[in-house]
PDB file of C-alpha atoms and ligand atoms in Angstrom:
ATOM      1  CA  MET A   1     222.372 106.524  40.404  1.00  0.00           C
ATOM      2  CA  PRO A   2     222.318 109.938  38.689  1.00  0.00           C
ATOM      3  CA  THR A   3     219.338 111.044  36.647  1.00  0.00           C
ATOM      4  CA  HIS A   4     220.104 110.926  32.947  1.00  0.00           C
ATOM      5  CA  LEU A   5     218.096 113.184  30.678  1.00  0.00           C
ATOM      6  CA  GLU A   6     218.181 112.708  26.909  1.00  0.00           C
ATOM      7  CA  GLY A   7     215.658 113.968  24.380  1.00  0.00           C
ATOM      8  CA  ASP A   8     213.641 111.500  22.319  1.00  0.00           C
ATOM      9  CA  LEU A   9     213.181 111.850  18.587  1.00  0.00           C
ATOM     10  CA  ALA A  10     209.458 112.376  18.976  1.00  0.00           C
ATOM     11  CA  ALA A  11     208.175 115.524  17.315  1.00  0.00           C
ATOM     12  CA  ASP A  12     204.416 115.045  17.679  1.00  0.00           C
ATOM     13  CA  ASP A  13     203.995 117.237  20.765  1.00  0.00           C
ATOM     14  CA  HIS A  14     206.247 120.060  19.598  1.00  0.00           C
ATOM     15  CA  ARG A  15     205.994 123.119  17.381  1.00  0.00           C
ATOM     16  CA  PHE A  16     208.836 124.256  15.184  1.00  0.00           C
ATOM     17  CA  ALA A  17     209.765 127.429  13.319  1.00  0.00           C
ATOM     18  CA  LEU A  18     212.186 127.311  10.422  1.00  0.00           C
ATOM     19  CA  VAL A  19     214.071 130.429   9.319  1.00  0.00           C
ATOM     20  CA  VAL A  20     215.578 130.104   5.862  1.00  0.00           C
ATOM     21  CA  GLY A  21     217.801 132.424   3.856  1.00  0.00           C
ATOM     22  CA  ARG A  22     217.007 133.017   0.164  1.00  0.00           C
ATOM     23  CA  PHE A  23     220.638 133.712  -0.770  1.00  0.00           C
ATOM     24  CA  ASN A  24     221.967 130.628  -2.608  1.00  0.00           C
ATOM     25  CA  GLU A  25     218.371 129.481  -2.854  1.00  0.00           C
ATOM     26  CA  HIS A  26     219.191 126.403  -4.945  1.00  0.00           C
ATOM     27  CA  ILE A  27     220.982 125.116  -1.830  1.00  0.00           C
ATOM     28  CA  THR A  28     218.683 126.412   0.901  1.00  0.00           C
ATOM     29  CA  ASP A  29     215.581 124.976  -0.835  1.00  0.00           C
ATOM     30  CA  ASP A  30     217.134 121.515  -0.466  1.00  0.00           C
ATOM     31  CA  LEU A  31     218.018 122.161   3.184  1.00  0.00           C
ATOM     32  CA  LEU A  32     214.410 123.200   3.807  1.00  0.00           C
ATOM     33  CA  ASP A  33     213.011 120.122   2.031  1.00  0.00           C
ATOM     34  CA  GLY A  34     215.269 117.881   4.135  1.00  0.00           C
ATOM     35  CA  ALA A  35     214.320 119.602   7.383  1.00  0.00           C
ATOM     36  CA  LEU A  36     210.565 119.485   6.698  1.00  0.00           C
ATOM     37  CA  ASP A  37     210.715 115.833   5.645  1.00  0.00           C
ATOM     38  CA  THR A  38     212.618 114.931   8.825  1.00  0.00           C
ATOM     39  CA  LEU A  39     210.116 116.760  11.035  1.00  0.00           C
ATOM     40  CA  LYS A  40     207.240 114.970   9.294  1.00  0.00           C
ATOM     41  CA  ARG A  41     208.885 111.532   9.561  1.00  0.00           C
ATOM     42  CA  HIS A  42     209.271 112.040  13.294  1.00  0.00           C
ATOM     43  CA  GLY A  43     205.614 112.886  13.734  1.00  0.00           C
ATOM     44  CA  ALA A  44     205.495 116.684  13.609  1.00  0.00           C
ATOM     45  CA  ASP A  45     202.282 118.309  12.404  1.00  0.00           C
ATOM     46  CA  LEU A  46     203.678 120.630   9.743  1.00  0.00           C
ATOM     47  CA  ASP A  47     200.476 122.699   9.781  1.00  0.00           C
ATOM     48  CA  GLU A  48     201.466 123.779  13.297  1.00  0.00           C
ATOM     49  CA  GLY A  49     204.858 125.029  12.099  1.00  0.00           C
ATOM     50  CA  THR A  50     206.000 128.237  10.434  1.00  0.00           C
ATOM     51  CA  VAL A  51     208.613 128.791   7.729  1.00  0.00           C
ATOM     52  CA  VAL A  52     210.073 132.294   7.772  1.00  0.00           C
ATOM     53  CA  HIS A  53     211.942 133.388   4.624  1.00  0.00           C
ATOM     54  CA  VAL A  54     214.644 136.060   4.931  1.00  0.00           C
ATOM     55  CA  PRO A  55     216.997 137.598   2.329  1.00  0.00           C
ATOM     56  CA  GLY A  56     220.233 135.978   3.522  1.00  0.00           C
ATOM     57  CA  SER A  57     222.066 134.403   6.427  1.00  0.00           C
ATOM     58  CA  TRP A  58     222.834 137.806   7.915  1.00  0.00           C
ATOM     59  CA  GLU A  59     219.099 138.323   8.553  1.00  0.00           C
ATOM     60  CA  ILE A  60     218.520 134.864  10.076  1.00  0.00           C
ATOM     61  CA  PRO A  61     219.356 135.740  13.720  1.00  0.00           C
ATOM     62  CA  VAL A  62     216.803 138.548  14.159  1.00  0.00           C
ATOM     63  CA  ALA A  63     213.998 136.431  12.692  1.00  0.00           C
ATOM     64  CA  ALA A  64     215.091 133.413  14.752  1.00  0.00           C
ATOM     65  CA  GLN A  65     215.137 135.521  17.911  1.00  0.00           C
ATOM     66  CA  LYS A  66     211.623 136.818  17.219  1.00  0.00           C
ATOM     67  CA  CYS A  67     210.357 133.248  16.741  1.00  0.00           C
ATOM     68  CA  ALA A  68     212.119 132.101  19.911  1.00  0.00           C
ATOM     69  CA  GLN A  69     210.762 135.035  21.943  1.00  0.00           C
ATOM     70  CA  SER A  70     207.186 134.420  20.805  1.00  0.00           C
ATOM     71  CA  GLY A  71     206.686 131.468  23.135  1.00  0.00           C
ATOM     72  CA  THR A  72     204.957 129.637  20.283  1.00  0.00           C
ATOM     73  CA  TYR A  73     207.767 127.302  19.251  1.00  0.00           C
ATOM     74  CA  ASP A  74     209.762 124.622  21.068  1.00  0.00           C
ATOM     75  CA  ALA A  75     212.722 125.019  18.722  1.00  0.00           C
ATOM     76  CA  VAL A  76     213.822 127.197  15.827  1.00  0.00           C
ATOM     77  CA  ILE A  77     215.726 125.704  12.897  1.00  0.00           C
ATOM     78  CA  CYS A  78     217.992 128.094  10.983  1.00  0.00           C
ATOM     79  CA  LEU A  79     218.891 127.208   7.397  1.00  0.00           C
ATOM     80  CA  GLY A  80     221.247 129.128   5.146  1.00  0.00           C
ATOM     81  CA  ALA A  81     224.208 128.786   2.821  1.00  0.00           C
ATOM     82  CA  VAL A  82     227.197 131.090   3.022  1.00  0.00           C
ATOM     83  CA  ILE A  83     229.721 130.402   0.285  1.00  0.00           C
ATOM     84  CA  ARG A  84     233.156 132.018   0.257  1.00  0.00           C
ATOM     85  CA  GLY A  85     233.779 134.656  -2.403  1.00  0.00           C
ATOM     86  CA  GLU A  86     236.765 136.816  -3.206  1.00  0.00           C
ATOM     87  CA  THR A  87     236.329 139.337  -0.389  1.00  0.00           C
ATOM     88  CA  PRO A  88     236.104 139.184   3.424  1.00  0.00           C
ATOM     89  CA  HIS A  89     232.298 139.490   3.154  1.00  0.00           C
ATOM     90  CA  PHE A  90     231.984 135.733   3.796  1.00  0.00           C
ATOM     91  CA  ASP A  91     233.709 136.044   7.171  1.00  0.00           C
ATOM     92  CA  TYR A  92     231.426 138.848   8.331  1.00  0.00           C
ATOM     93  CA  VAL A  93     228.239 137.069   7.275  1.00  0.00           C
ATOM     94  CA  CYS A  94     229.410 133.801   8.923  1.00  0.00           C
ATOM     95  CA  SER A  95     230.395 135.586  12.092  1.00  0.00           C
ATOM     96  CA  GLY A  96     227.071 137.449  12.354  1.00  0.00           C
ATOM     97  CA  ALA A  97     225.042 134.324  11.598  1.00  0.00           C
ATOM     98  CA  THR A  98     226.883 132.112  14.093  1.00  0.00           C
ATOM     99  CA  SER A  99     227.062 134.525  17.011  1.00  0.00           C
ATOM    100  CA  GLY A 100     223.549 135.875  16.328  1.00  0.00           C
ATOM    101  CA  THR A 101     221.853 132.480  16.298  1.00  0.00           C
ATOM    102  CA  MET A 102     223.704 131.414  19.436  1.00  0.00           C
ATOM    103  CA  ARG A 103     222.681 134.638  21.181  1.00  0.00           C
ATOM    104  CA  ALA A 104     219.059 134.164  20.134  1.00  0.00           C
ATOM    105  CA  SER A 105     219.131 130.737  21.765  1.00  0.00           C
ATOM    106  CA  LEU A 106     220.900 131.693  24.989  1.00  0.00           C
ATOM    107  CA  ASP A 107     218.845 134.852  25.489  1.00  0.00           C
ATOM    108  CA  THR A 108     215.530 133.003  25.144  1.00  0.00           C
ATOM    109  CA  ASP A 109     216.251 129.491  26.482  1.00  0.00           C
ATOM    110  CA  VAL A 110     214.784 128.111  23.261  1.00  0.00           C
ATOM    111  CA  PRO A 111     216.948 125.761  21.156  1.00  0.00           C
ATOM    112  CA  VAL A 112     217.989 127.568  17.978  1.00  0.00           C
ATOM    113  CA  LEU A 113     219.574 125.063  15.625  1.00  0.00           C
ATOM    114  CA  PHE A 114     222.420 125.916  13.290  1.00  0.00           C
ATOM    115  CA  GLY A 115     221.756 124.514   9.829  1.00  0.00           C
ATOM    116  CA  ILE A 116     223.687 127.246   8.067  1.00  0.00           C
ATOM    117  CA  LEU A 117     226.340 125.935   5.691  1.00  0.00           C
ATOM    118  CA  THR A 118     229.634 127.822   5.612  1.00  0.00           C
ATOM    119  CA  THR A 119     231.637 126.428   2.721  1.00  0.00           C
ATOM    120  CA  ASP A 120     234.554 127.380   0.518  1.00  0.00           C
ATOM    121  CA  THR A 121     232.861 126.226  -2.696  1.00  0.00           C
ATOM    122  CA  VAL A 122     229.450 125.684  -4.268  1.00  0.00           C
ATOM    123  CA  ASP A 123     230.280 121.982  -4.651  1.00  0.00           C
ATOM    124  CA  GLN A 124     230.883 121.646  -0.910  1.00  0.00           C
ATOM    125  CA  ALA A 125     227.497 123.251  -0.288  1.00  0.00           C
ATOM    126  CA  ILE A 126     225.733 120.951  -2.784  1.00  0.00           C
ATOM    127  CA  ALA A 127     227.354 117.932  -1.123  1.00  0.00           C
ATOM    128  CA  ARG A 128     225.876 118.989   2.240  1.00  0.00           C
ATOM    129  CA  ALA A 129     222.412 119.799   0.920  1.00  0.00           C
ATOM    130  CA  GLY A 130     221.270 116.302   0.075  1.00  0.00           C
ATOM    131  CA  SER A 131     224.081 114.563  -1.750  1.00  0.00           C
ATOM    132  CA  LYS A 132     227.202 112.728  -0.632  1.00  0.00           C
ATOM    133  CA  ALA A 133     227.793 114.572   2.640  1.00  0.00           C
ATOM    134  CA  GLY A 134     224.177 114.254   3.767  1.00  0.00           C
ATOM    135  CA  ASN A 135     221.718 117.065   4.302  1.00  0.00           C
ATOM    136  CA  LYS A 136     222.494 119.550   7.071  1.00  0.00           C
ATOM    137  CA  GLY A 137     218.842 120.605   7.092  1.00  0.00           C
ATOM    138  CA  ARG A 138     217.878 117.083   8.137  1.00  0.00           C
ATOM    139  CA  GLU A 139     220.577 117.057  10.823  1.00  0.00           C
ATOM    140  CA  ALA A 140     219.413 120.389  12.208  1.00  0.00           C
ATOM    141  CA  ALA A 141     215.784 119.219  12.255  1.00  0.00           C
ATOM    142  CA  GLU A 142     216.713 116.015  14.073  1.00  0.00           C
ATOM    143  CA  ALA A 143     218.707 117.979  16.634  1.00  0.00           C
ATOM    144  CA  ALA A 144     215.746 120.371  17.032  1.00  0.00           C
ATOM    145  CA  ILE A 145     213.394 117.491  17.841  1.00  0.00           C
ATOM    146  CA  GLU A 146     215.822 116.043  20.376  1.00  0.00           C
ATOM    147  CA  MET A 147     216.433 119.422  22.026  1.00  0.00           C
ATOM    148  CA  ALA A 148     212.732 120.325  22.139  1.00  0.00           C
ATOM    149  CA  ASP A 149     212.043 117.050  23.920  1.00  0.00           C
ATOM    150  CA  LEU A 150     215.033 117.500  26.245  1.00  0.00           C
ATOM    151  CA  MET A 151     213.873 120.978  27.282  1.00  0.00           C
ATOM    152  CA  THR A 152     210.441 119.570  28.135  1.00  0.00           C
ATOM    153  CA  GLN A 153     212.079 116.895  30.287  1.00  0.00           C
ATOM    154  CA  MET A 154     214.308 119.455  32.003  1.00  0.00           C
ATOM    155  CA  ASP A 155     211.322 121.699  32.747  1.00  0.00           C
ATOM    156  CA  ALA A 156     209.595 118.747  34.389  1.00  0.00           C
ATOM    157  CA  THR A 157     212.583 117.734  36.541  1.00  0.00           C
TER     158      THR A 157
HETATM  159  N1  INI B   1     224.093 135.604   2.355  1.00  0.00           N
HETATM  160  C1  INI B   1     224.092 134.254   2.424  1.00  0.00           C
HETATM  161  O1  INI B   1     223.191 133.653   3.027  1.00  0.00           O
HETATM  162  N2  INI B   1     225.082 133.551   1.804  1.00  0.00           N
HETATM  163  C2  INI B   1     226.093 134.152   1.139  1.00  0.00           C
HETATM  164  O2  INI B   1     226.969 133.430   0.586  1.00  0.00           O
HETATM  165  C3  INI B   1     226.114 135.575   1.066  1.00  0.00           C
HETATM  166  N3  INI B   1     227.175 136.235   0.360  1.00  0.00           N
HETATM  167  O3  INI B   1     228.102 135.585  -0.106  1.00  0.00           O
HETATM  168  O4  INI B   1     227.161 137.457   0.189  1.00  0.00           O
HETATM  169  C4  INI B   1     225.073 136.285   1.702  1.00  0.00           C
HETATM  170  N4  INI B   1     225.044 137.624   1.643  1.00  0.00           N
HETATM  171  C5  INI B   1     223.838 138.397   1.922  1.00  0.00           C
HETATM  172  C6  INI B   1     223.666 138.707   3.385  1.00  0.00           C
HETATM  173  O5  INI B   1     223.271 137.554   4.097  1.00  0.00           O
HETATM  174  C7  INI B   1     222.602 139.775   3.577  1.00  0.00           C
HETATM  175  O6  INI B   1     221.368 139.308   3.092  1.00  0.00           O
HETATM  176  C8  INI B   1     222.935 141.089   2.878  1.00  0.00           C
HETATM  177  O7  INI B   1     224.233 141.522   3.249  1.00  0.00           O
HETATM  178  C9  INI B   1     221.928 142.205   3.280  1.00  0.00           C
HETATM  179  O8  INI B   1     221.972 142.459   4.679  1.00  0.00           O
END
């Protein structure tokens, strides 16, 4: 029989950093509330965590990488909201945020979770920040807990 490894949703033994963009703050505040509530419900001690605020999604990767490199956190949760405008700016910010957060994770072996909305409209963002399409901050926090636990299991195998 093969060994199956799967992370539990138990946050009590893990420390988390959250990196949140201020751009579109009315959305990212709700993502942050959802993420913190999810961590707490799964047993995380929020006093052990850190919330890092950055100007926008473009700045999220460098702060996430610094958190991941510190050795202090078992996972880093990135929260932002990029909403399409009339110029190609959206595409550049999305591209930097996606590739930068992935690089931060792969270069450090620390799970860096992608809770950055990339939507065409403000309404789509609102729907994903705690209304009819859920809360992507909660989803990212849940994935962070699972991945933090999985990494611990993999280290012990
Ligand atoms: N940052 C976002 O997080 N979301 C956006 O929708 C956005 N738009 O549309 O411009 C945005 N821009 C700011 C960017 O993230 C940087 O903070 C800025 O370019 C300074 O480096």
